[in-house]
Amino acid sequence: MQVFYQNGKETPEPVKAQISGTVPDWLQGTLVRNGPGMFSVGDTAYKHWFDGMSLLHSFTFKDGDVYYRSKFLKSDTFKKNTGANRIVVSEFGTMVYPDPCKNIFSKAFTYLSNAIPDFTDNGLVNIIRYGEDYYAASEVNYINQIDPHTLETVGRVNYRNHIALNLATAHPHYDEEGNTYNMGTAIMRFGQPKYMIFKVPANASDKDSKKPDLSKVEKVCSIPFRSALYPSYFHSFGMTENYIVFVDQAFKLDILGLATAYFRGVNWGGCLKFDKDDVTVFHLINRKTGKAVSTKFYGDPFVVFHHINAYEENGHVVFDLITYKDSNLYDMFYIDNLKQDTDKFIESHKIFSPPVCQRFALPIAVEKDTPVGTNLVTLEDTTAKAVMQKDGSVFCSPDLLLVGLELPQINYKFNAKKYRYFYGSRVEWSPHPNKIAKVDIVTRTHKEWSSDECYPSEPIFVASPGAVEEDDGVLLSSIVSLNPAKKPFMLILDAKTMEEIARAEVDASFHMDLHGCFIPRKDSN
């Protein structure tokens, strides 16, 4: 499985792909993707796959042709590491210590400066749009603006210069007007610790001011921690027409552990703890007023990274998640684990919990005099329950949609609306998907695409022009192979049938990535 953790290579100038099949004429734009692409510098190597330095790559679709290019994100982290020819900036799974030749005073100063972490700016998780600006982002306070067409790094932006945050997600939401909503955490040096939801208006761009579009950020609301020292970790959140859905999970960040990790020789990732004895709390926040629904909704503990979609129906907020029964997923991606051959890896990791797609339904208005034990969910197309408790709280249990799918995507025109289909990567006892699936929530069935020795990325849906049906469009996925004789390619599937329309083979190096976005050509809308 070396292909997943060997250093990638840049392809800085566009390379024209060799097409088999037919790329739809209407498919015009650029798919930009992000993920770890450099795992060793000099004689030093990262310990965790999520630590690898960001390698951006793009696929530009133009008049039936496809052009590929890739460039490393030129973050401060990248510059420091490559300049020193060794890893000198700590990441979440790899803690770096001073040169042992340094004197005792220099060492003491370095330890002190790491007491409150100033995180890496290696934005390897996703591409975010604020206004008209695009950023490579992870989950820390630094993001790097990029030119999505050339993949050049424009410059670093610090959230803290615009809003008081230490951490922010790399999975924002965009409404129909083009506004961006995101969520972050204020931990240290910002008064009362809290979660914060914020918005960047679609019209934030003002090129004359030379300020980033993020400078127009607006706070929507804040939510206090349940525990000041153990805030919930969150990788994404849900959004409906009127509400933000925040899952306050039992997977938590140990604040004191984070502040002392450097002294104790523990990586930051080791400061995330799953509390199997806690509960999951579901917050509904009105995104227009910033006020939370007063009812306490809660459920059994689980771990969640990705929301699928959320919407409102007949007085309920319905939201779909991919959940795990524990937090072991993070451990699967340590490089030492990935170095096992596939069969041994699969056998040794069968104890790990699979991803489970689940649906929750929360009644927005709850009458205080409702009899204890009443199921408040009145929707007919789900078995999700919300049961009244003695203290006025509501215990929520989910409806099972599918086991074994991650990296979910939808037709984003149906985001925050009732929908029928979602797409993703099938995960079967391996951290690396080898199938793409389309799930029909109504029939509770799914279709798959697979090809021998091929590993697909997260599939991105692009709707056909003027499409009315939800699945009228294509899925785009970059494909790598364990077989060095097989060229990597961009796969284009018919989203309705899951049949292959075209593949664009590229004589270049691809890497396994995480997330990305499709940017339509401006004159193709």
Short mmCIF file of C-alpha atoms in Angstrom, two decimals:
data_model
loop_
_atom_site.label_atom_id
_atom_site.label_comp_id
_atom_site.label_asym_id
_atom_site.label_seq_id
_atom_site.Cartn_x
_atom_site.Cartn_y
_atom_site.Cartn_z
CA MET A 1 0.00 0.00 0.00
CA GLN A 2 3.05 2.23 -0.43
CA VAL A 3 1.27 4.27 -3.09
CA PHE A 4 -0.75 5.87 -0.29
CA TYR A 5 2.15 7.26 1.72
CA GLN A 6 4.97 7.81 -0.77
CA ASN A 7 5.79 11.40 -1.69
CA GLY A 8 3.76 12.76 -4.56
CA LYS A 9 5.15 14.76 -7.46
CA GLU A 10 4.12 18.12 -8.83
CA THR A 11 2.78 18.49 -12.35
CA PRO A 12 2.90 22.30 -12.44
CA GLU A 13 1.98 22.75 -16.11
CA PRO A 14 -1.30 21.41 -17.55
CA VAL A 15 -1.11 17.90 -19.02
CA LYS A 16 -3.77 16.89 -21.53
CA ALA A 17 -5.46 13.62 -20.67
CA GLN A 18 -6.10 10.73 -23.05
CA ILE A 19 -9.87 10.31 -23.26
CA SER A 20 -11.74 7.04 -23.67
CA GLY A 21 -15.49 7.40 -23.95
CA THR A 22 -17.03 10.85 -24.28
CA VAL A 23 -16.78 13.76 -21.87
CA PRO A 24 -20.13 15.62 -21.91
CA ASP A 25 -19.92 18.88 -23.88
CA TRP A 26 -21.69 20.75 -21.08
CA LEU A 27 -19.10 19.75 -18.45
CA GLN A 28 -17.07 22.96 -18.29
CA GLY A 29 -15.07 23.95 -15.22
CA THR A 30 -12.37 22.84 -12.81
CA LEU A 31 -12.42 20.20 -10.10
CA VAL A 32 -9.89 21.19 -7.40
CA ARG A 33 -8.92 18.58 -4.82
CA ASN A 34 -6.78 18.56 -1.70
CA GLY A 35 -5.02 15.92 0.36
CA PRO A 36 -1.72 14.82 1.90
CA GLY A 37 1.04 14.40 -0.69
CA MET A 38 4.43 14.62 1.03
CA PHE A 39 5.16 12.24 3.90
CA SER A 40 8.92 12.58 4.35
CA VAL A 41 11.43 15.42 4.21
CA GLY A 42 15.12 14.58 4.18
CA ASP A 43 15.66 11.80 6.72
CA THR A 44 12.47 12.57 8.67
CA ALA A 45 8.99 11.15 8.12
CA TYR A 46 5.48 11.79 9.39
CA LYS A 47 3.85 9.19 11.61
CA HIS A 48 0.27 9.74 10.43
CA TRP A 49 -1.31 9.92 6.98
CA PHE A 50 -3.30 13.03 7.92
CA ASP A 51 -0.01 14.86 8.61
CA GLY A 52 1.32 14.74 5.04
CA MET A 53 1.89 18.15 3.47
CA SER A 54 -0.88 19.34 1.17
CA LEU A 55 -0.65 18.53 -2.54
CA LEU A 56 -3.36 20.28 -4.57
CA HIS A 57 -4.46 18.89 -7.88
CA SER A 58 -7.00 19.95 -10.47
CA PHE A 59 -8.86 18.62 -13.46
CA THR A 60 -10.04 21.23 -15.95
CA PHE A 61 -12.86 20.19 -18.27
CA LYS A 62 -12.96 22.20 -21.47
CA ASP A 63 -14.80 21.41 -24.71
CA GLY A 64 -14.61 17.65 -24.25
CA ASP A 65 -10.97 17.61 -23.11
CA VAL A 66 -9.48 17.22 -19.62
CA TYR A 67 -6.27 18.89 -18.37
CA TYR A 68 -4.44 17.90 -15.19
CA ARG A 69 -2.03 19.77 -12.96
CA SER A 70 -0.79 19.55 -9.37
CA LYS A 71 1.23 21.73 -7.00
CA PHE A 72 2.23 21.53 -3.38
CA LEU A 73 0.55 24.12 -1.17
CA LYS A 74 3.33 26.60 -0.46
CA SER A 75 2.35 27.07 3.17
CA ASP A 76 4.72 28.39 5.84
CA THR A 77 4.92 24.79 7.05
CA PHE A 78 6.02 23.61 3.60
CA LYS A 79 8.62 26.38 3.34
CA LYS A 80 10.05 25.71 6.82
CA ASN A 81 10.25 21.95 6.34
CA THR A 82 11.73 21.99 2.85
CA GLY A 83 14.07 24.84 3.78
CA ALA A 84 15.46 22.82 6.70
CA ASN A 85 15.35 19.56 4.70
CA ARG A 86 13.62 17.92 7.64
CA ILE A 87 10.27 18.13 9.39
CA VAL A 88 10.43 21.04 11.84
CA VAL A 89 6.70 21.84 12.25
CA SER A 90 4.54 19.57 14.40
CA GLU A 91 1.33 18.07 13.03
CA PHE A 92 -1.59 16.36 14.78
CA GLY A 93 -0.05 12.90 14.62
CA THR A 94 3.63 13.88 14.62
CA MET A 95 5.17 15.97 17.40
CA VAL A 96 8.53 17.51 16.45
CA TYR A 97 11.18 18.45 19.02
CA PRO A 98 14.13 20.85 18.94
CA ASP A 99 17.47 19.88 17.50
CA PRO A 100 19.23 17.95 20.30
CA CYS A 101 22.30 20.14 19.73
CA LYS A 102 20.44 23.19 21.04
CA ASN A 103 21.46 24.47 24.45
CA ILE A 104 19.26 24.14 27.52
CA PHE A 105 17.96 27.75 27.35
CA SER A 106 16.91 27.35 23.73
CA LYS A 107 15.14 24.10 24.57
CA ALA A 108 13.32 25.65 27.54
CA PHE A 109 12.13 28.55 25.40
CA THR A 110 10.85 26.16 22.71
CA TYR A 111 8.92 24.12 25.27
CA LEU A 112 7.39 27.27 26.74
CA SER A 113 6.33 28.61 23.35
CA ASN A 114 4.53 25.31 22.67
CA ALA A 115 2.46 25.42 25.86
CA ILE A 116 -0.33 27.10 23.89
CA PRO A 117 -0.12 25.53 20.44
CA ASP A 118 0.37 27.74 17.41
CA PHE A 119 -0.73 25.23 14.86
CA THR A 120 0.65 24.26 11.52
CA ASP A 121 -0.85 25.96 8.43
CA ASN A 122 -0.71 22.77 6.36
CA GLY A 123 -4.24 23.04 4.93
CA LEU A 124 -4.62 19.52 3.53
CA VAL A 125 -8.29 18.69 4.10
CA ASN A 126 -10.52 20.67 1.75
CA ILE A 127 -11.06 23.72 -0.46
CA ILE A 128 -13.27 26.46 1.04
CA ARG A 129 -14.84 29.44 -0.71
CA TYR A 130 -15.35 32.71 1.16
CA GLY A 131 -16.89 35.35 -1.11
CA GLU A 132 -14.85 34.97 -4.30
CA ASP A 133 -11.69 33.75 -2.53
CA TYR A 134 -10.68 30.07 -2.36
CA TYR A 135 -8.65 28.58 0.48
CA ALA A 136 -6.85 25.33 1.24
CA ALA A 137 -7.92 24.50 4.77
CA SER A 138 -7.66 21.97 7.55
CA GLU A 139 -9.19 22.66 10.98
CA VAL A 140 -6.90 25.25 12.54
CA ASN A 141 -6.82 29.04 12.60
CA TYR A 142 -4.60 29.32 9.50
CA ILE A 143 -5.89 28.90 5.96
CA ASN A 144 -4.02 29.57 2.71
CA GLN A 145 -5.63 31.40 -0.16
CA ILE A 146 -5.05 29.74 -3.53
CA ASP A 147 -5.71 30.52 -7.17
CA PRO A 148 -7.96 27.56 -8.06
CA HIS A 149 -7.03 27.75 -11.75
CA THR A 150 -3.22 27.84 -11.44
CA LEU A 151 -3.01 26.20 -7.95
CA GLU A 152 -0.59 28.94 -6.90
CA THR A 153 -0.56 29.78 -3.18
CA VAL A 154 -1.63 33.43 -2.84
CA GLY A 155 -0.95 33.91 0.88
CA ARG A 156 -1.82 32.88 4.41
CA VAL A 157 -4.84 34.19 6.32
CA ASN A 158 -5.35 33.89 10.08
CA TYR A 159 -8.97 33.52 11.22
CA ARG A 160 -7.98 35.21 14.46
CA ASN A 161 -7.36 38.49 12.65
CA HIS A 162 -11.06 38.55 11.74
CA ILE A 163 -12.92 36.44 14.33
CA ALA A 164 -11.87 35.03 17.72
CA LEU A 165 -11.29 31.36 16.86
CA ASN A 166 -8.63 28.74 17.49
CA LEU A 167 -10.16 26.04 15.29
CA ALA A 168 -12.64 25.99 12.40
CA THR A 169 -14.05 23.25 10.18
CA ALA A 170 -12.99 22.58 6.61
CA HIS A 171 -16.60 21.67 5.72
CA PRO A 172 -18.63 24.89 5.44
CA HIS A 173 -22.09 25.25 3.92
CA TYR A 174 -23.18 27.54 1.09
CA ASP A 175 -26.76 28.79 0.76
CA GLU A 176 -28.58 29.58 -2.49
CA GLU A 177 -27.45 33.22 -2.35
CA GLY A 178 -23.80 32.13 -2.16
CA ASN A 179 -23.24 33.02 1.51
CA THR A 180 -20.79 30.77 3.36
CA TYR A 181 -21.59 29.42 6.83
CA ASN A 182 -18.97 27.80 8.99
CA MET A 183 -18.34 26.79 12.58
CA GLY A 184 -15.35 27.10 14.88
CA THR A 185 -14.12 26.80 18.45
CA ALA A 186 -12.73 29.50 20.74
CA ILE A 187 -10.58 27.76 23.33
CA MET A 188 -7.83 29.99 24.70
CA ARG A 189 -7.28 33.70 25.12
CA PHE A 190 -10.79 34.55 23.92
CA GLY A 191 -12.77 34.73 27.18
CA GLN A 192 -15.50 32.16 27.83
CA PRO A 193 -14.76 29.03 25.76
CA LYS A 194 -17.47 28.43 23.16
CA TYR A 195 -18.42 27.09 19.77
CA MET A 196 -19.12 29.79 17.22
CA ILE A 197 -21.13 29.83 14.01
CA PHE A 198 -20.23 32.52 11.50
CA LYS A 199 -21.15 33.70 8.04
CA VAL A 200 -19.25 35.33 5.17
CA PRO A 201 -21.61 37.12 2.75
CA ALA A 202 -21.60 36.20 -0.93
CA ASN A 203 -20.88 39.85 -1.81
CA ALA A 204 -17.90 40.11 0.58
CA SER A 205 -15.44 40.65 -2.26
CA ASP A 206 -13.93 44.12 -2.52
CA LYS A 207 -10.77 43.88 -4.59
CA ASP A 208 -10.02 47.59 -4.16
CA SER A 209 -9.56 47.14 -0.40
CA LYS A 210 -7.00 44.35 -0.91
CA LYS A 211 -8.48 42.66 2.14
CA PRO A 212 -9.49 38.99 2.13
CA ASP A 213 -13.19 38.33 1.71
CA LEU A 214 -13.06 36.68 5.15
CA SER A 215 -12.66 40.18 6.63
CA LYS A 216 -16.44 40.67 6.10
CA VAL A 217 -17.20 37.78 8.47
CA GLU A 218 -20.34 38.04 10.62
CA LYS A 219 -20.96 36.14 13.86
CA VAL A 220 -24.27 34.22 13.81
CA CYS A 221 -24.23 32.86 17.36
CA SER A 222 -22.17 31.10 19.99
CA ILE A 223 -22.82 27.94 22.02
CA PRO A 224 -21.17 27.40 25.44
CA PHE A 225 -19.19 24.21 26.06
CA ARG A 226 -20.88 21.51 28.13
CA SER A 227 -17.48 21.05 29.78
CA ALA A 228 -14.94 23.88 29.75
CA LEU A 229 -11.99 21.47 29.63
CA TYR A 230 -13.45 18.88 27.25
CA PRO A 231 -15.17 20.50 24.25
CA SER A 232 -16.67 18.31 21.57
CA TYR A 233 -14.61 17.68 18.46
CA PHE A 234 -16.49 18.39 15.23
CA HIS A 235 -15.43 17.98 11.62
CA SER A 236 -18.65 19.21 10.00
CA PHE A 237 -22.17 20.34 10.85
CA GLY A 238 -25.64 20.34 9.31
CA MET A 239 -27.75 23.15 7.86
CA THR A 240 -31.40 23.39 6.86
CA GLU A 241 -33.37 26.34 5.50
CA ASN A 242 -33.78 27.80 9.00
CA TYR A 243 -31.47 25.88 11.33
CA ILE A 244 -27.87 24.96 12.04
CA VAL A 245 -27.50 21.39 13.36
CA PHE A 246 -24.56 20.91 15.73
CA VAL A 247 -23.81 17.43 17.04
CA ASP A 248 -22.14 17.89 20.44
CA GLN A 249 -20.53 14.47 20.52
CA ALA A 250 -18.75 12.33 23.11
CA PHE A 251 -15.52 12.54 21.09
CA LYS A 252 -13.74 15.36 22.91
CA LEU A 253 -10.64 17.51 22.91
CA ASP A 254 -8.68 17.42 26.19
CA ILE A 255 -7.72 21.10 26.61
CA LEU A 256 -5.19 20.57 29.39
CA GLY A 257 -3.76 17.65 27.46
CA LEU A 258 -3.44 19.86 24.39
CA ALA A 259 -1.64 22.57 26.35
CA THR A 260 0.82 20.08 27.86
CA ALA A 261 1.18 17.68 24.93
CA TYR A 262 4.57 19.05 23.94
CA PHE A 263 6.00 18.53 27.45
CA ARG A 264 4.58 15.01 27.73
CA GLY A 265 5.80 13.83 24.33
CA VAL A 266 2.23 13.26 23.11
CA ASN A 267 0.97 14.33 19.69
CA TRP A 268 -2.06 16.60 19.43
CA GLY A 269 -4.15 13.79 17.95
CA GLY A 270 -3.61 11.90 21.21
CA CYS A 271 -5.55 14.67 22.98
CA LEU A 272 -8.81 13.55 21.36
CA LYS A 273 -10.70 11.17 23.64
CA PHE A 274 -13.95 9.23 23.20
CA ASP A 275 -16.08 9.10 26.36
CA LYS A 276 -18.23 5.98 26.00
CA ASP A 277 -20.13 6.91 29.16
CA ASP A 278 -21.27 10.31 27.90
CA VAL A 279 -24.22 11.17 25.65
CA THR A 280 -24.53 12.95 22.32
CA VAL A 281 -26.37 16.29 22.49
CA PHE A 282 -28.06 17.73 19.40
CA HIS A 283 -28.28 21.52 19.14
CA LEU A 284 -30.71 23.25 16.77
CA ILE A 285 -29.85 26.92 16.24
CA ASN A 286 -32.02 29.29 14.24
CA ARG A 287 -29.58 30.63 11.67
CA LYS A 288 -31.51 33.89 11.27
CA THR A 289 -31.95 34.79 14.97
CA GLY A 290 -28.96 32.90 16.40
CA LYS A 291 -31.18 31.46 19.14
CA ALA A 292 -31.12 27.77 20.06
CA VAL A 293 -34.22 25.60 20.36
CA SER A 294 -34.66 25.21 24.12
CA THR A 295 -35.48 21.48 24.17
CA LYS A 296 -32.59 19.22 25.12
CA PHE A 297 -32.24 16.57 22.43
CA TYR A 298 -29.77 13.80 23.17
CA GLY A 299 -28.84 10.24 22.18
CA ASP A 300 -26.35 7.45 22.72
CA PRO A 301 -22.62 8.26 22.33
CA PHE A 302 -20.98 7.88 18.92
CA VAL A 303 -18.28 9.49 16.80
CA VAL A 304 -19.16 11.52 13.71
CA PHE A 305 -16.95 13.21 11.13
CA HIS A 306 -19.23 13.82 8.15
CA HIS A 307 -22.80 15.06 7.82
CA ILE A 308 -24.59 13.97 4.65
CA ASN A 309 -27.52 16.42 4.48
CA ALA A 310 -30.27 18.01 6.59
CA TYR A 311 -33.71 19.44 5.88
CA GLU A 312 -37.04 20.40 7.47
CA GLU A 313 -40.28 18.49 7.01
CA ASN A 314 -43.64 18.77 8.78
CA GLY A 315 -42.25 20.39 11.92
CA HIS A 316 -39.12 18.22 12.10
CA VAL A 317 -35.45 18.76 11.40
CA VAL A 318 -34.17 15.64 9.66
CA PHE A 319 -30.41 15.09 9.37
CA ASP A 320 -28.24 12.28 8.11
CA LEU A 321 -24.81 11.42 9.53
CA ILE A 322 -22.03 8.88 9.17
CA THR A 323 -21.35 7.54 12.66
CA TYR A 324 -18.88 5.21 14.36
CA LYS A 325 -19.31 3.39 17.67
CA ASP A 326 -15.81 4.46 18.78
CA SER A 327 -12.87 6.68 17.78
CA ASN A 328 -10.50 4.03 16.42
CA LEU A 329 -10.73 5.30 12.85
CA TYR A 330 -7.97 7.83 13.51
CA ASP A 331 -5.59 5.03 14.52
CA MET A 332 -6.07 3.17 11.25
CA PHE A 333 -4.21 5.92 9.39
CA TYR A 334 -0.90 5.76 11.25
CA ILE A 335 1.73 5.09 8.60
CA ASP A 336 2.97 1.97 10.40
CA ASN A 337 -0.52 0.51 10.05
CA LEU A 338 -0.71 1.44 6.38
CA LYS A 339 2.61 -0.36 5.75
CA GLN A 340 0.96 -3.72 6.40
CA ASP A 341 0.01 -5.65 3.28
CA THR A 342 -3.68 -5.39 2.45
CA ASP A 343 -4.74 -8.86 3.63
CA LYS A 344 -2.96 -8.49 6.97
CA PHE A 345 -4.34 -4.96 7.40
CA ILE A 346 -7.90 -6.12 6.77
CA GLU A 347 -7.58 -9.05 9.17
CA SER A 348 -5.94 -7.04 11.97
CA HIS A 349 -8.46 -4.19 11.75
CA LYS A 350 -11.73 -6.13 11.69
CA ILE A 351 -12.26 -5.04 15.29
CA PHE A 352 -12.65 -1.46 14.09
CA SER A 353 -16.19 -0.19 13.83
CA PRO A 354 -17.49 0.45 10.30
CA PRO A 355 -19.03 3.76 9.22
CA VAL A 356 -22.81 3.69 9.57
CA CYS A 357 -25.11 6.09 7.70
CA GLN A 358 -27.91 7.06 10.08
CA ARG A 359 -30.91 9.37 10.02
CA PHE A 360 -32.14 11.40 12.99
CA ALA A 361 -35.42 13.33 13.18
CA LEU A 362 -35.97 16.05 15.79
CA PRO A 363 -39.38 17.68 16.38
CA ILE A 364 -38.89 21.45 16.44
CA ALA A 365 -41.78 22.26 18.80
CA VAL A 366 -42.13 20.06 21.89
CA GLU A 367 -45.13 20.47 24.20
CA LYS A 368 -44.11 20.36 27.87
CA ASP A 369 -47.16 18.30 28.88
CA THR A 370 -46.48 15.53 26.35
CA PRO A 371 -46.76 12.15 28.14
CA VAL A 372 -43.48 10.50 29.06
CA GLY A 373 -42.53 7.77 26.58
CA THR A 374 -44.29 9.39 23.61
CA ASN A 375 -42.44 9.16 20.29
CA LEU A 376 -42.63 12.69 18.91
CA VAL A 377 -41.55 11.76 15.36
CA THR A 378 -44.65 11.70 13.15
CA LEU A 379 -42.90 11.29 9.78
CA GLU A 380 -43.92 8.14 7.92
CA ASP A 381 -40.73 7.53 5.92
CA THR A 382 -38.34 6.97 8.82
CA THR A 383 -38.04 4.76 11.89
CA ALA A 384 -36.01 7.43 13.72
CA LYS A 385 -37.48 8.17 17.14
CA ALA A 386 -37.54 11.12 19.56
CA VAL A 387 -38.99 9.98 22.88
CA MET A 388 -40.17 12.29 25.66
CA GLN A 389 -38.35 11.86 29.01
CA LYS A 390 -39.43 12.68 32.58
CA ASP A 391 -37.27 15.79 32.79
CA GLY A 392 -38.64 17.27 29.55
CA SER A 393 -35.65 16.24 27.47
CA VAL A 394 -36.02 14.13 24.33
CA PHE A 395 -34.04 10.95 23.69
CA CYS A 396 -33.31 10.43 19.99
CA SER A 397 -32.52 7.15 18.27
CA PRO A 398 -31.65 6.85 14.57
CA ASP A 399 -32.88 5.10 11.48
CA LEU A 400 -30.24 2.94 9.72
CA LEU A 401 -29.62 3.91 6.08
CA LEU A 402 -26.49 1.92 5.14
CA VAL A 403 -23.36 0.37 6.65
CA GLY A 404 -19.96 0.94 5.04
CA LEU A 405 -19.87 4.29 3.25
CA GLU A 406 -17.72 7.38 3.83
CA LEU A 407 -16.83 10.69 2.14
CA PRO A 408 -20.51 11.42 1.38
CA GLN A 409 -21.59 13.81 -1.35
CA ILE A 410 -24.95 14.97 -2.69
CA ASN A 411 -26.31 17.04 -5.54
CA TYR A 412 -25.58 20.27 -3.67
CA LYS A 413 -28.61 21.98 -5.22
CA PHE A 414 -30.52 19.77 -2.78
CA ASN A 415 -28.47 20.81 0.24
CA ALA A 416 -30.79 21.82 3.12
CA LYS A 417 -33.72 20.33 1.16
CA LYS A 418 -35.49 16.99 1.20
CA TYR A 419 -33.45 14.70 -1.02
CA ARG A 420 -33.34 11.09 -2.17
CA TYR A 421 -29.77 10.23 -3.17
CA PHE A 422 -26.29 10.45 -1.76
CA TYR A 423 -22.97 9.18 -3.09
CA GLY A 424 -19.75 8.13 -1.44
CA SER A 425 -16.85 5.73 -1.14
CA ARG A 426 -17.53 2.19 0.01
CA VAL A 427 -15.38 1.20 2.98
CA GLU A 428 -15.02 -2.52 3.72
CA TRP A 429 -12.41 -3.21 6.45
CA SER A 430 -9.87 -0.90 4.86
CA PRO A 431 -9.21 2.83 5.15
CA HIS A 432 -8.99 2.99 1.36
CA PRO A 433 -12.18 2.80 -0.67
CA ASN A 434 -12.29 0.66 -3.80
CA LYS A 435 -15.88 1.26 -4.85
CA ILE A 436 -18.15 4.24 -5.46
CA ALA A 437 -21.74 3.89 -4.28
CA LYS A 438 -25.03 5.66 -4.96
CA VAL A 439 -27.58 5.28 -2.16
CA ASP A 440 -31.34 5.57 -2.74
CA ILE A 441 -32.83 6.56 0.62
CA VAL A 442 -36.41 5.85 -0.49
CA THR A 443 -35.84 2.25 -1.61
CA ARG A 444 -32.93 1.70 0.83
CA THR A 445 -30.88 0.19 -1.99
CA HIS A 446 -27.54 1.15 -3.52
CA LYS A 447 -25.61 0.79 -6.77
CA GLU A 448 -21.85 0.47 -7.05
CA TRP A 449 -19.00 1.12 -9.47
CA SER A 450 -15.68 -0.68 -9.13
CA SER A 451 -12.71 -1.67 -11.25
CA ASP A 452 -9.85 -4.06 -10.47
CA GLU A 453 -6.87 -2.52 -8.67
CA CYS A 454 -8.52 0.92 -8.71
CA TYR A 455 -8.96 3.20 -5.70
CA PRO A 456 -11.43 6.07 -6.23
CA SER A 457 -11.51 9.39 -4.43
CA GLU A 458 -14.60 11.00 -2.95
CA PRO A 459 -17.12 11.34 -5.83
CA ILE A 460 -18.22 14.88 -6.66
CA PHE A 461 -21.66 15.42 -8.24
CA VAL A 462 -22.04 17.95 -11.07
CA ALA A 463 -25.60 18.56 -12.27
CA SER A 464 -26.52 18.62 -15.96
CA PRO A 465 -27.58 22.06 -17.27
CA GLY A 466 -31.25 22.66 -16.55
CA ALA A 467 -31.54 19.38 -14.64
CA VAL A 468 -34.84 18.80 -12.83
CA GLU A 469 -34.28 15.28 -11.51
CA GLU A 470 -31.98 15.06 -8.51
CA ASP A 471 -29.64 12.47 -10.04
CA ASP A 472 -29.42 14.07 -13.50
CA GLY A 473 -25.69 14.72 -13.76
CA VAL A 474 -22.28 13.11 -13.48
CA LEU A 475 -19.95 11.93 -10.74
CA LEU A 476 -16.27 12.86 -10.91
CA SER A 477 -13.63 10.80 -9.10
CA SER A 478 -9.84 10.67 -9.44
CA ILE A 479 -8.58 7.08 -9.55
CA VAL A 480 -5.21 5.70 -8.47
CA SER A 481 -4.00 2.10 -8.71
CA LEU A 482 -1.68 -0.14 -6.73
CA ASN A 483 -0.48 -1.45 -10.08
CA PRO A 484 2.31 0.85 -11.37
CA ALA A 485 1.54 -0.26 -14.92
CA LYS A 486 -1.92 1.33 -14.68
CA LYS A 487 -2.07 5.04 -15.38
CA PRO A 488 -4.20 7.12 -13.01
CA PHE A 489 -7.35 8.63 -14.47
CA MET A 490 -10.32 10.90 -13.91
CA LEU A 491 -13.50 8.83 -13.91
CA ILE A 492 -16.80 10.26 -15.17
CA LEU A 493 -19.92 8.29 -14.21
CA ASP A 494 -23.56 8.79 -15.13
CA ALA A 495 -25.00 9.61 -11.70
CA LYS A 496 -28.35 8.09 -12.62
CA THR A 497 -27.12 4.68 -13.79
CA MET A 498 -23.62 4.57 -12.20
CA GLU A 499 -22.30 3.52 -15.60
CA GLU A 500 -18.96 4.80 -16.87
CA ILE A 501 -19.25 7.59 -19.45
CA ALA A 502 -15.58 8.36 -19.85
CA ARG A 503 -12.17 8.13 -18.26
CA ALA A 504 -9.33 10.58 -18.78
CA GLU A 505 -5.95 8.86 -18.34
CA VAL A 506 -3.07 11.11 -17.34
CA ASP A 507 0.62 10.47 -17.80
CA ALA A 508 1.45 11.92 -14.38
CA SER A 509 1.46 11.03 -10.69
CA PHE A 510 -1.82 11.14 -8.72
CA HIS A 511 -2.13 10.88 -4.95
CA MET A 512 -4.95 9.72 -2.70
CA ASP A 513 -6.74 12.87 -1.58
CA LEU A 514 -9.50 13.88 0.82
CA HIS A 515 -11.95 16.54 -0.36
CA GLY A 516 -12.47 19.15 -3.04
CA CYS A 517 -14.97 21.19 -5.04
CA PHE A 518 -16.06 21.75 -8.62
CA ILE A 519 -15.87 25.35 -9.89
CA PRO A 520 -18.02 25.87 -13.01
CA ARG A 521 -16.57 27.93 -15.84
CA LYS A 522 -18.13 31.37 -15.53
CA ASP A 523 -19.44 31.45 -19.10
CA SER A 524 -20.94 27.96 -18.76
CA ASN A 525 -23.65 28.81 -16.23
#
